[in-house]
Coordinates of C-alpha atoms (C1' of nucleotides) in Angstrom, one line a residue:
Chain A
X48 CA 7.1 18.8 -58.9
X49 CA 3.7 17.4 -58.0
X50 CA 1.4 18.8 -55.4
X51 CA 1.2 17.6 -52.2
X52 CA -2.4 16.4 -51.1
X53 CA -3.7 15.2 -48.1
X54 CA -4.1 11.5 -47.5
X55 CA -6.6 9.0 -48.6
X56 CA -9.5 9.0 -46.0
X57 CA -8.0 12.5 -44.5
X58 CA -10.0 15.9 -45.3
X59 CA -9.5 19.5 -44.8
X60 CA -12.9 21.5 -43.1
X61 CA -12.8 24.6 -45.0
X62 CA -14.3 28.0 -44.2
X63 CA -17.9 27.7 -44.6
X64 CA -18.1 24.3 -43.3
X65 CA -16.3 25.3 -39.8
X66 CA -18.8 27.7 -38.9
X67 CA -21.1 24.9 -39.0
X68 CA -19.1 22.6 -37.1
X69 CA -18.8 24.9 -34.7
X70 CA -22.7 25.2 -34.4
X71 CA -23.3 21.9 -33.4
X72 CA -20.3 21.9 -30.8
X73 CA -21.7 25.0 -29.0
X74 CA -25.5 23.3 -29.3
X75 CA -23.4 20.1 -27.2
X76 CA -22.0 21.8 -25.3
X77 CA -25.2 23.8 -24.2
X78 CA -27.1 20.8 -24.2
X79 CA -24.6 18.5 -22.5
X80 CA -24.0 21.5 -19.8
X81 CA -27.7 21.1 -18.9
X82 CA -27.8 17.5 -18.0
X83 CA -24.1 17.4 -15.8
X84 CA -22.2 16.0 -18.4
X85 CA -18.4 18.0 -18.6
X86 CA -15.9 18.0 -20.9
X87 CA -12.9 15.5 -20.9
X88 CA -9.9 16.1 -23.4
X89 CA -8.0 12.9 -24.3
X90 CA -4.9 12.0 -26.3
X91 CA -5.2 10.8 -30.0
X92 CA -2.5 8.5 -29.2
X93 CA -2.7 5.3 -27.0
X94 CA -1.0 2.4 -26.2
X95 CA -1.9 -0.3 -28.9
X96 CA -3.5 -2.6 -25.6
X97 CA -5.7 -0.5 -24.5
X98 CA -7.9 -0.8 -28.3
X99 CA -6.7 -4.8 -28.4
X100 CA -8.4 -5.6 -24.9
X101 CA -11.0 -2.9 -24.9
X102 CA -12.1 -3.8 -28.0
X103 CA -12.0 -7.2 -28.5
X104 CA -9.0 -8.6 -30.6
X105 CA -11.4 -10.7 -33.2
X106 CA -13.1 -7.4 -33.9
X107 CA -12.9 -6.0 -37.6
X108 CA -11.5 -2.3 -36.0
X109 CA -8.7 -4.6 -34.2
X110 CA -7.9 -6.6 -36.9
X111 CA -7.6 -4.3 -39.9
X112 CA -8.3 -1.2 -39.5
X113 CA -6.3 0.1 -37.3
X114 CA -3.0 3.3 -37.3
X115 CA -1.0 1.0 -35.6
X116 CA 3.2 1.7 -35.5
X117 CA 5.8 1.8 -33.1
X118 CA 7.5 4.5 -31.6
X119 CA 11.2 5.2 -31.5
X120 CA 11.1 3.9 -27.9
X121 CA 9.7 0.7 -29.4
X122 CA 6.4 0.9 -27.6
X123 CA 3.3 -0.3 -30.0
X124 CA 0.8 2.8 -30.0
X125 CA -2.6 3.3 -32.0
X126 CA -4.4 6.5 -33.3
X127 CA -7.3 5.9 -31.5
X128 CA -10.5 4.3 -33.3
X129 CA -12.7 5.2 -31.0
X130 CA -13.3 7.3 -27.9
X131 CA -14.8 4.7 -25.2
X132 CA -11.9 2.9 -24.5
X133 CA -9.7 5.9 -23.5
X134 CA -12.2 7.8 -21.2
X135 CA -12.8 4.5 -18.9
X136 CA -8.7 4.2 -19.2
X137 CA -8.5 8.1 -17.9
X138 CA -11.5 7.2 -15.6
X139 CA -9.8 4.7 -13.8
X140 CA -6.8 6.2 -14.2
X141 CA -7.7 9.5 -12.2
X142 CA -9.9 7.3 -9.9
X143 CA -12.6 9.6 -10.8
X144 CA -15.2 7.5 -8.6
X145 CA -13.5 8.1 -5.8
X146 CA -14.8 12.0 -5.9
X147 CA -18.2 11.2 -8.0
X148 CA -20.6 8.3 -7.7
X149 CA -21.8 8.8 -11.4
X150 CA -19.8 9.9 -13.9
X151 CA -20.7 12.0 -16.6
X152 CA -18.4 12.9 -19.4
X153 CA -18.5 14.2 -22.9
X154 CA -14.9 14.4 -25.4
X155 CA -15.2 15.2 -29.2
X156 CA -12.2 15.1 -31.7
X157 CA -10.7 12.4 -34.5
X158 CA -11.1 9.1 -34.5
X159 CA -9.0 6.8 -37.1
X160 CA -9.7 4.1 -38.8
X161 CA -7.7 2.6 -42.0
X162 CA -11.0 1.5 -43.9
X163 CA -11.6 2.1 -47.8
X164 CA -13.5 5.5 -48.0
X165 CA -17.1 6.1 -49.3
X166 CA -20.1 8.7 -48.3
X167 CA -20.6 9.5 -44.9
X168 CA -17.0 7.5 -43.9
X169 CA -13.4 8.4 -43.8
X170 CA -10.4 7.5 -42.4
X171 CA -10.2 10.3 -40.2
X172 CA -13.5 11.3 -38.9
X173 CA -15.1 12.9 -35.8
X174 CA -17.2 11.8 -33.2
X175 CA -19.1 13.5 -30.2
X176 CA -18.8 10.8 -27.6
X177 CA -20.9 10.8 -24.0
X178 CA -20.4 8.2 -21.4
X179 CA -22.0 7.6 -18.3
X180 CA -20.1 5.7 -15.4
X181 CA -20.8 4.1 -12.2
X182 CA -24.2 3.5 -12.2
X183 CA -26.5 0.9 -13.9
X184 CA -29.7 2.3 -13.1
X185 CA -31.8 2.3 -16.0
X186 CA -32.8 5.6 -16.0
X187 CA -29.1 6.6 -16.8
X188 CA -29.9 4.8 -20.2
X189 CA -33.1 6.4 -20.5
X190 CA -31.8 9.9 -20.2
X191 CA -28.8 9.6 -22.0
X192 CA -31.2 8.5 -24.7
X193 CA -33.3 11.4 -23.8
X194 CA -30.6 14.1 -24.3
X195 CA -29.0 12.5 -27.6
X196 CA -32.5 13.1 -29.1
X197 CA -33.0 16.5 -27.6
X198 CA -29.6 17.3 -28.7
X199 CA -30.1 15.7 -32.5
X200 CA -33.2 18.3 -32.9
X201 CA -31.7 21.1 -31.5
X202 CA -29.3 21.3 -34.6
X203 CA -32.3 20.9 -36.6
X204 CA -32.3 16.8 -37.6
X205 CA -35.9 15.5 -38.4
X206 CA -37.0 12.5 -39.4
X207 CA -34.8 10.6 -37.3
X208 CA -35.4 6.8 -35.9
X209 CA -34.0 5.7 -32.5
X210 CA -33.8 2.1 -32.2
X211 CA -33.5 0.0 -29.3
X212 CA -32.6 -3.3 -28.1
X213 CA -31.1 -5.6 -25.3
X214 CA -27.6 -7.8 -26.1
X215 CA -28.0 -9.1 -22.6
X216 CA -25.3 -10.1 -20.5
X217 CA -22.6 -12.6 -20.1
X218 CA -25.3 -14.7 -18.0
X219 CA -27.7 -14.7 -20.8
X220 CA -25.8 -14.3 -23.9
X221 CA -24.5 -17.6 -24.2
X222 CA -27.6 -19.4 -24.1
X223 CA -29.0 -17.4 -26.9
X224 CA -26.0 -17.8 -29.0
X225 CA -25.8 -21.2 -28.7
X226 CA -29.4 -21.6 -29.9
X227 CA -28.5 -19.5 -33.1
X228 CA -25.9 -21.8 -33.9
X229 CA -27.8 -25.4 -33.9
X230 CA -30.3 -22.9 -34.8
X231 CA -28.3 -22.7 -38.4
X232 CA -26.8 -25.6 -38.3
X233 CA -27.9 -27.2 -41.6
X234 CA -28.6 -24.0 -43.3
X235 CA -25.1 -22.8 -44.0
X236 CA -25.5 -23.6 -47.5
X237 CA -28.5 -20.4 -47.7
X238 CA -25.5 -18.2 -46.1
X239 CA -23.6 -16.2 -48.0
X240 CA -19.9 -16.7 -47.8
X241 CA -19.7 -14.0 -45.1
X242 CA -22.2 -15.3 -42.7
X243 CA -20.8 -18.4 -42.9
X244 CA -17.2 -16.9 -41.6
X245 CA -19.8 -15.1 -39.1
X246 CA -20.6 -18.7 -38.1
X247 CA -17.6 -19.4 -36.5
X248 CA -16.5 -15.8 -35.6
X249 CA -19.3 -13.9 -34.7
X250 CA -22.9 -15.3 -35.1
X251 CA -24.8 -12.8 -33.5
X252 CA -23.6 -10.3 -36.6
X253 CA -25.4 -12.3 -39.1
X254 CA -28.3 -10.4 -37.6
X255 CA -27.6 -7.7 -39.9
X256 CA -26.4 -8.8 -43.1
X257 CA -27.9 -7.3 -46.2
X258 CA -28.4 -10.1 -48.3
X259 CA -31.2 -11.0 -49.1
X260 CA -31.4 -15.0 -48.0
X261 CA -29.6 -14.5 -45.0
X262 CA -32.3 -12.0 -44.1
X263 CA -35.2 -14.5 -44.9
X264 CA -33.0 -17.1 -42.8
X265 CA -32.5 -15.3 -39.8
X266 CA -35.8 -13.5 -39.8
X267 CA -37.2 -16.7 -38.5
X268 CA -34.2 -17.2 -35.9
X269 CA -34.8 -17.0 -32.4
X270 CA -34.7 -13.9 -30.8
X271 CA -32.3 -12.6 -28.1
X272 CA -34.9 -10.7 -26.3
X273 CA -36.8 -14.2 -25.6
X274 CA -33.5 -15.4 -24.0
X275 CA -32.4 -12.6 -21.6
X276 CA -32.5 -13.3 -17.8
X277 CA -34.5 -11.3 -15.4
X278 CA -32.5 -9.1 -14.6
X279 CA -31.5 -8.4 -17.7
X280 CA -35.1 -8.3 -19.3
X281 CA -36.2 -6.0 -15.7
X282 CA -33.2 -3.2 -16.8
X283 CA -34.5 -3.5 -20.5
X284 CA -38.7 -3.0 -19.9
X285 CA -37.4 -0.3 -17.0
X286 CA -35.7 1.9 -19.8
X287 CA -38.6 1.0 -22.2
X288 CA -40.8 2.4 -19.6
X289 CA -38.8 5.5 -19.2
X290 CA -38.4 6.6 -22.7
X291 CA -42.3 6.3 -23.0
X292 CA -42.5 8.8 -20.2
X293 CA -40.4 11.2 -21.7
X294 CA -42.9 10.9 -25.0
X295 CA -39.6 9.3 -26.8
X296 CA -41.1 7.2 -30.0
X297 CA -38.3 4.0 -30.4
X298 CA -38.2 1.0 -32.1
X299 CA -36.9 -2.2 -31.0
X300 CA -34.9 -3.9 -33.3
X301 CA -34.0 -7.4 -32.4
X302 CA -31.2 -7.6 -35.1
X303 CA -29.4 -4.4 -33.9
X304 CA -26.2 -6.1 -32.8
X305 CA -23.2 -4.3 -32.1
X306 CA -19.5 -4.4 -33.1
X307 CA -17.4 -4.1 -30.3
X308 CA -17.2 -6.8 -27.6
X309 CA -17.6 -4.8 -24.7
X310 CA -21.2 -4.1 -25.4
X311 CA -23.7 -5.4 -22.6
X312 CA -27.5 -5.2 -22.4
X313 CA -28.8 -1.9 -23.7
X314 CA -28.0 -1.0 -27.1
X315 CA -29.3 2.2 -29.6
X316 CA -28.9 3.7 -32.9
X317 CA -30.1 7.0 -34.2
X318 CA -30.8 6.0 -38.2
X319 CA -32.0 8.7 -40.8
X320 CA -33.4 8.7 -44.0
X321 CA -30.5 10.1 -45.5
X322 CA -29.5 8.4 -49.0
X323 CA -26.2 6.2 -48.7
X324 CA -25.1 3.4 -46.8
X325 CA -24.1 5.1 -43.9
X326 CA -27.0 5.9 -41.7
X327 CA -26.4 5.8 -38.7
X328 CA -25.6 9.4 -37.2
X329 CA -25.2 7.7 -33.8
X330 CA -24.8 4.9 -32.0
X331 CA -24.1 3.6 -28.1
X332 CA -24.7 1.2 -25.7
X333 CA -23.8 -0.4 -22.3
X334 CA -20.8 -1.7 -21.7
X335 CA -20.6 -3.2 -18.1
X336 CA -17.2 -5.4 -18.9
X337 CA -15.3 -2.8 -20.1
X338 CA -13.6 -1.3 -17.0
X339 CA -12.7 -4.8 -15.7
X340 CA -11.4 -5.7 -19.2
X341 CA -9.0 -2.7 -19.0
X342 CA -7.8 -3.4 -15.3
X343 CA -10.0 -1.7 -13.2
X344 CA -12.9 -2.7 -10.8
X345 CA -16.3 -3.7 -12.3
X346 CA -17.7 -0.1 -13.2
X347 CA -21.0 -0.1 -15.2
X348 CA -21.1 2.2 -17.9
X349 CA -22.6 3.8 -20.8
X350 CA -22.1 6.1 -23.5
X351 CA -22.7 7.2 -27.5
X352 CA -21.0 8.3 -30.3
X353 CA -22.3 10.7 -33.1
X354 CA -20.6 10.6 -36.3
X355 CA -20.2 14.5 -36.6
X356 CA -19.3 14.2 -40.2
X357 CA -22.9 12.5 -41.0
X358 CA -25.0 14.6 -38.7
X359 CA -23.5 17.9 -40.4
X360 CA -24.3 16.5 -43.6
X361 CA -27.7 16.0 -42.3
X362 CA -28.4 20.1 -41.3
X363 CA -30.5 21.3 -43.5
X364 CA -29.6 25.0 -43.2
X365 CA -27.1 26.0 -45.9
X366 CA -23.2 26.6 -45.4
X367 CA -24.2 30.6 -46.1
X368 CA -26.5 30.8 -43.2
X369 CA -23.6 30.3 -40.5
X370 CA -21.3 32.6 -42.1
X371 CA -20.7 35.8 -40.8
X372 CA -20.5 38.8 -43.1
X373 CA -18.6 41.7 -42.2
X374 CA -21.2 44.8 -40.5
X375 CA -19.0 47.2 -42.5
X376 CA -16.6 47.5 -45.7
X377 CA -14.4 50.8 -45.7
X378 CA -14.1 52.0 -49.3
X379 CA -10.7 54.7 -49.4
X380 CA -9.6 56.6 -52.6
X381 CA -6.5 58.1 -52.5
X382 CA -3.2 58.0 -49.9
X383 CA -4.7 59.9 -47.3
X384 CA -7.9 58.3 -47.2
X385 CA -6.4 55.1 -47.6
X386 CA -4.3 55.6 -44.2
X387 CA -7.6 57.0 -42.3
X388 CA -9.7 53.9 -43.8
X389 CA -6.6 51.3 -42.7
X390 CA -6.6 52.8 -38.9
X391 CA -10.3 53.2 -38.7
X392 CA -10.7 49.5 -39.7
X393 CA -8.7 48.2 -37.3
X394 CA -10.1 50.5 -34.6
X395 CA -13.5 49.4 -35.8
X396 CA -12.2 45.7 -34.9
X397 CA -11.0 46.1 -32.1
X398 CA -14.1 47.7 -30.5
X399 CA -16.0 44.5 -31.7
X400 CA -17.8 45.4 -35.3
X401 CA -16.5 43.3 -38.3
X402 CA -15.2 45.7 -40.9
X403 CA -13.2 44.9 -44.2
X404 CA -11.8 47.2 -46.5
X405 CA -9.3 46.9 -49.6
X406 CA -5.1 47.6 -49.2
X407 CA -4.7 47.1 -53.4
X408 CA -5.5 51.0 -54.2
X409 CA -8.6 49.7 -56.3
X410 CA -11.1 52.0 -58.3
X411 CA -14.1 52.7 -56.2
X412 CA -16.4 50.8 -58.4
X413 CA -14.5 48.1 -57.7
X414 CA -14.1 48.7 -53.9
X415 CA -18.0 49.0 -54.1
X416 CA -18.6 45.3 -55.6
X417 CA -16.0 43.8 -52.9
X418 CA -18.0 45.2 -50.7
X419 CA -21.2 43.9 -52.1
X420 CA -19.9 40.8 -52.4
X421 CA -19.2 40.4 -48.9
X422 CA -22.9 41.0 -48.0
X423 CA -21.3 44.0 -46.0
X424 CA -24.9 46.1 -44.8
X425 CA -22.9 49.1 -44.9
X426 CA -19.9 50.7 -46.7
X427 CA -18.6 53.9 -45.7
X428 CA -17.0 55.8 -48.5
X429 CA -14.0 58.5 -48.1
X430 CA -12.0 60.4 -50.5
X431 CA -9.2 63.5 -50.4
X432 CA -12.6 65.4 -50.6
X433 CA -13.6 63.9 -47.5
X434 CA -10.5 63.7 -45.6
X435 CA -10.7 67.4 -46.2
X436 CA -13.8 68.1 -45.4
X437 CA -13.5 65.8 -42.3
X438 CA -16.6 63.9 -43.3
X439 CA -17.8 60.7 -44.9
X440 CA -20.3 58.9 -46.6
X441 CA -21.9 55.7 -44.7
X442 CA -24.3 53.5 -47.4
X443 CA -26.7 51.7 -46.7
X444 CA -26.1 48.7 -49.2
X445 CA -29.5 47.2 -48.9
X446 CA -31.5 50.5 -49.4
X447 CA -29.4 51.8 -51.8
X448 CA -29.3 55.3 -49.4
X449 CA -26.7 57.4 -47.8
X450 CA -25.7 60.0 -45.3
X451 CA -22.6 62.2 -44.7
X452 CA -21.0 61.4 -41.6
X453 CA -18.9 63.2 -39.5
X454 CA -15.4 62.3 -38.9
X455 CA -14.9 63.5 -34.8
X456 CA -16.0 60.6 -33.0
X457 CA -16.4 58.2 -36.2
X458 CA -16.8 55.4 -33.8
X459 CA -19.6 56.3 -31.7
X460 CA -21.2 57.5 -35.1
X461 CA -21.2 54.4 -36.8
X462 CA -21.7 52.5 -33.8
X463 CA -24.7 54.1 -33.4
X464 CA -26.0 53.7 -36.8
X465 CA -25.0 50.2 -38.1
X466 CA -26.5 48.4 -34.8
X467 CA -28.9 45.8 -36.0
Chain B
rG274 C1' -9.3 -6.2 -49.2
rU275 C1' -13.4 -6.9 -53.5
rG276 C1' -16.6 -4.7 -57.4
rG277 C1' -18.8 -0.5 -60.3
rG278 C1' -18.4 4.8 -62.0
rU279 C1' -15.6 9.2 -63.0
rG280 C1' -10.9 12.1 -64.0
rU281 C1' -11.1 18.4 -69.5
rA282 C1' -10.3 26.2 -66.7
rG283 C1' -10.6 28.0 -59.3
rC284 C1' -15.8 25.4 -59.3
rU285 C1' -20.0 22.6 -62.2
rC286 C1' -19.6 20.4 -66.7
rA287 C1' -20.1 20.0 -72.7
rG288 C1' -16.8 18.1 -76.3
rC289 C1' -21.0 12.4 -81.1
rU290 C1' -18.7 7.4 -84.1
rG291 C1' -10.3 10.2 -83.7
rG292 C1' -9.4 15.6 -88.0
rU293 C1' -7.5 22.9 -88.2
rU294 C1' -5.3 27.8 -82.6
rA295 C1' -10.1 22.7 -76.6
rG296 C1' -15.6 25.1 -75.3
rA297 C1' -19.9 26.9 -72.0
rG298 C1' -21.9 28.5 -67.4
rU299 C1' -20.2 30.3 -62.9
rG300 C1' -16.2 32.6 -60.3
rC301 C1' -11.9 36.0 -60.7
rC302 C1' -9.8 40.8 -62.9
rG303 C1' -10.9 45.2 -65.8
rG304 C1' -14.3 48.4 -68.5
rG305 C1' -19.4 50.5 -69.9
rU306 C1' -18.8 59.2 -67.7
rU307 C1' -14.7 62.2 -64.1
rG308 C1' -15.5 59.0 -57.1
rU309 C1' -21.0 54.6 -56.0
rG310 C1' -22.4 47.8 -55.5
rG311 C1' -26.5 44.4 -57.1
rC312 C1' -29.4 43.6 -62.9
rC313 C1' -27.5 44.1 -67.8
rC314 C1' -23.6 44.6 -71.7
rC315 C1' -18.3 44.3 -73.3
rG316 C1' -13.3 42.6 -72.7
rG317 C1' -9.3 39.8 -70.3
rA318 C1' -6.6 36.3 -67.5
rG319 C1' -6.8 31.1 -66.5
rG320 C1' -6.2 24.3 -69.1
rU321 C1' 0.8 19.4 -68.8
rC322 C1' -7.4 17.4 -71.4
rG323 C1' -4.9 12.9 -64.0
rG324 C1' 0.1 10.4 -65.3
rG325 C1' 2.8 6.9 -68.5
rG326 C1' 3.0 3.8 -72.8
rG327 C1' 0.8 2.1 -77.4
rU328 C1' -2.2 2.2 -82.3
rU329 C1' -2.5 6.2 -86.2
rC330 C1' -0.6 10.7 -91.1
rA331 C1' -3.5 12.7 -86.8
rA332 C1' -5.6 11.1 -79.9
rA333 C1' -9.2 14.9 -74.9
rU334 C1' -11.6 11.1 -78.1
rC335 C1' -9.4 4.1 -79.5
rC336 C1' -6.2 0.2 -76.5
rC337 C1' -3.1 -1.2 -72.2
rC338 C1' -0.9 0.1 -67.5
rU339 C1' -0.9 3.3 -63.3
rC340 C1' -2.6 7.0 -59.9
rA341 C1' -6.5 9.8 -57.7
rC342 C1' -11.5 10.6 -56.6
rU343 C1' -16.2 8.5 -55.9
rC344 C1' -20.2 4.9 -54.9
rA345 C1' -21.2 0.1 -53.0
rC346 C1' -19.7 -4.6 -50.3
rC347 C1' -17.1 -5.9 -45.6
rC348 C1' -17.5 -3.1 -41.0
rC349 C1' -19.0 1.0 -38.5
rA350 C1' -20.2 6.9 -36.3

RNA sequence: GUGGGUGUAGCUCAGCUGGUUAGAGUGCCGGGUUGUGGCCCCGGAGGUCGGGGGUUCAAAUCCCCUCACUCACCCCA
């Protein structure tokens, strides 16, 4: 019989990589607590149209990548790829303005996506997301930026770049795309055979290709900031202007261009220096259209995803460092000590001190090097010759000292002693 | 979907141009005085050499197919 194994894409978190994950959720959840944003807990499962119009149906998520089936009722329903779409759906689905002017909501869990695995990408993999709704004031952008980068060293990322630009709006988009076109009209033949699909698709993406002449081509391209219209360039130098007061270092990047349709104006990556392909830890923007595009009223929004796989790549403290090691290890020889030892751990438990001990009847030697392994400070030692004396030994494992203990009121005793 | 790399012990890997019972380090189990860990020493368990087919007297090693993992492209967190 073979083994079963997860699927492609699909990866267990094991011990020692849990306790880390679940440092960074309490440092969100701290953080995020601090600046109004509350939790929202979503399904993993949506209707396929929700993705397909919030999306954008020529996108590459749409398209390809997508868990899509139906269901034995014969509805079409997607493991979500992403997180935006189905807060704005619950937001106007609980009419949460109604209550709250602005909006602020954090989520975290699996997102799925059916593309070919490499470092720092999977098929299912987690995000933190954070939108802001209802209000389009720039300073929402510039503190949502604010808390992302407060929140990215707080788990202990350096060398981190945010980057910043403006995709405008569907006033000033237009204009500037058109440009690009007759401005590479006549140049397709520099293109690689991507850019030239682009072309026709999705222009604006050919921003950020890699290779090498379509980089030289477009770096002379016009430039989207040049094109946006006063309102749009006002919210853009406004959020400029706020990130500088908050001592925030950006860079604007003309060619960040984003994926998803719904994207308006202010856009922002977090990029590290990481080796691999996959840099970006996280990424966000505005998204003004979406809640009309999903059949609601015209709410503004805006929000940010962090790849939680990539930023706990990125913490530089080791797995060993979160783990925590038992305060005690209970080493028993013999049946009576062994029955003392297995209530007394459990006692020990339940009054809130971590405490291990062995049920396979080892030799003490051996009981001794469990407990060493464990990284257990102390070990507390009983034999028949305890039992009967009513005492016991309590080591110190990192001094290499001991004491006898008594056995009335063991709790309190050791309590006392193994506090750190 | 396309291209490159890699699959040998739980883990990390060595096994050159094919040649006796497939190795190391680490981890695991046990021992080194009768009831005391770490360092050191000794012993032990553990492998369908990813799977299938082929060439050969002989294949972990050469050839083909397949699967898995991995890195990169596309795209994105």
């Amino acid at each position: 019989m073979d083994k079963i194994t997860a699927i492609r894409g699909f990866k267990d978190i094991l011990p020692g990589e849990t306790e880390k994950w679940a440092f960074v959720e309490e440092k969100a959840r701290e953080i995020f607590a601090n600046f109004g944003i509350r939790e929202i807990k979503l399904p993993i499962l949506e209707k396929t149209e929700l993705f397909t119009r919030g999306i954008g149906e020529t996108t590459d998520i749409v398209e390809k990548e997508m868990y899509t089936f139906r269901d034995r009722g014969n509805e079409y329903l997607t493991l979500r790829p992403e997180a935006t779409a189905s807060v704005i759906r619950a937001y106007l689905e609980h009419n949460m303005h109604e209550s709250e002017p602005l909006t602020k909501l954090f989520t975290i869990g699996p997102m799925f996506r059916r593309e070919r695995p490499q470092k720092g990408r999977f098929r299912q993999f987690h995000q933190i997301n954070v939108e802001i709704i209802g209000q389009k004031d720039p300073r929402v952008d510039a503190e949502l930026m604010l808390m992302l980068v407060q929140f990215l060293s707080a788990v202990g990322l350096s060398h981190l770049k945010l980057e910043i630009n403006s995709l405008g709006c569907p006033r000033c988009r237009p204009a500037f795309r058109k440009t690009v076109i007759s401005f590479l009209r006549g140049k397709e033949n520099g293109l690689c055979p991507d850019c030239r699909r682009r072309l026709k698709t999705n222009p604006l993406r050919i921003f950020d290709c890699k290779v090498e002449t379509c980089r030289e081509i477009i770096s002379s391209a016009p430039v989207i900031l040049d094109f946006l219209c006063d309102e749009c360039r006002e919210h853009f130098e406004k959020v400029k202007e706020y990130l500088t007061i908050f001592g925030i270092s950006f860079e604007i990047n003309t060619k960040m261009v984003r994926g998803l349709d719904y994207y308006t104006q202010t856009a922002f990556e977090v990029i590290t220096e990481s080796p691999g392909a996959q840099n970006a830890v996280a990424g966000g923007g505005r998204y003004d259209g979406l809640s009309k595009e999903l059949g609601g009223e015209d709410f503004p929004g805006i929000g940010f995803a962090i790849g939680f796989e990539r930023l706990v790549s990125m913490i530089p403290m080791k797995k060993e460092d979160f783990v925590k090691h038992p305060r005690l290890f209970i080493a028993a020889l013999g049946e009576d000590a062994q029955k003392f030892a297995f209530t007394l751990t459990n006692k020990l438990r339940m009054a809130g001190i971590r405490t291990e001990m062995d049920l396979s009847d080892k030799s003490l030697k051996s009981q001794m090097r469990r407990s060493n392994k464990l990284e257990c400070p102390y070990t507390l030692i009983v034999g028949q010759k305890e039992i009967e004396e009513n005492k016991a030994e309590l080591r110190n494992m990192e001094e290499g000292t001991q004491e006898t203990v008594e056995l009335d009121n063991i709790i309190e005793r050791i309590q006392l002693r193994i506090r750190d």
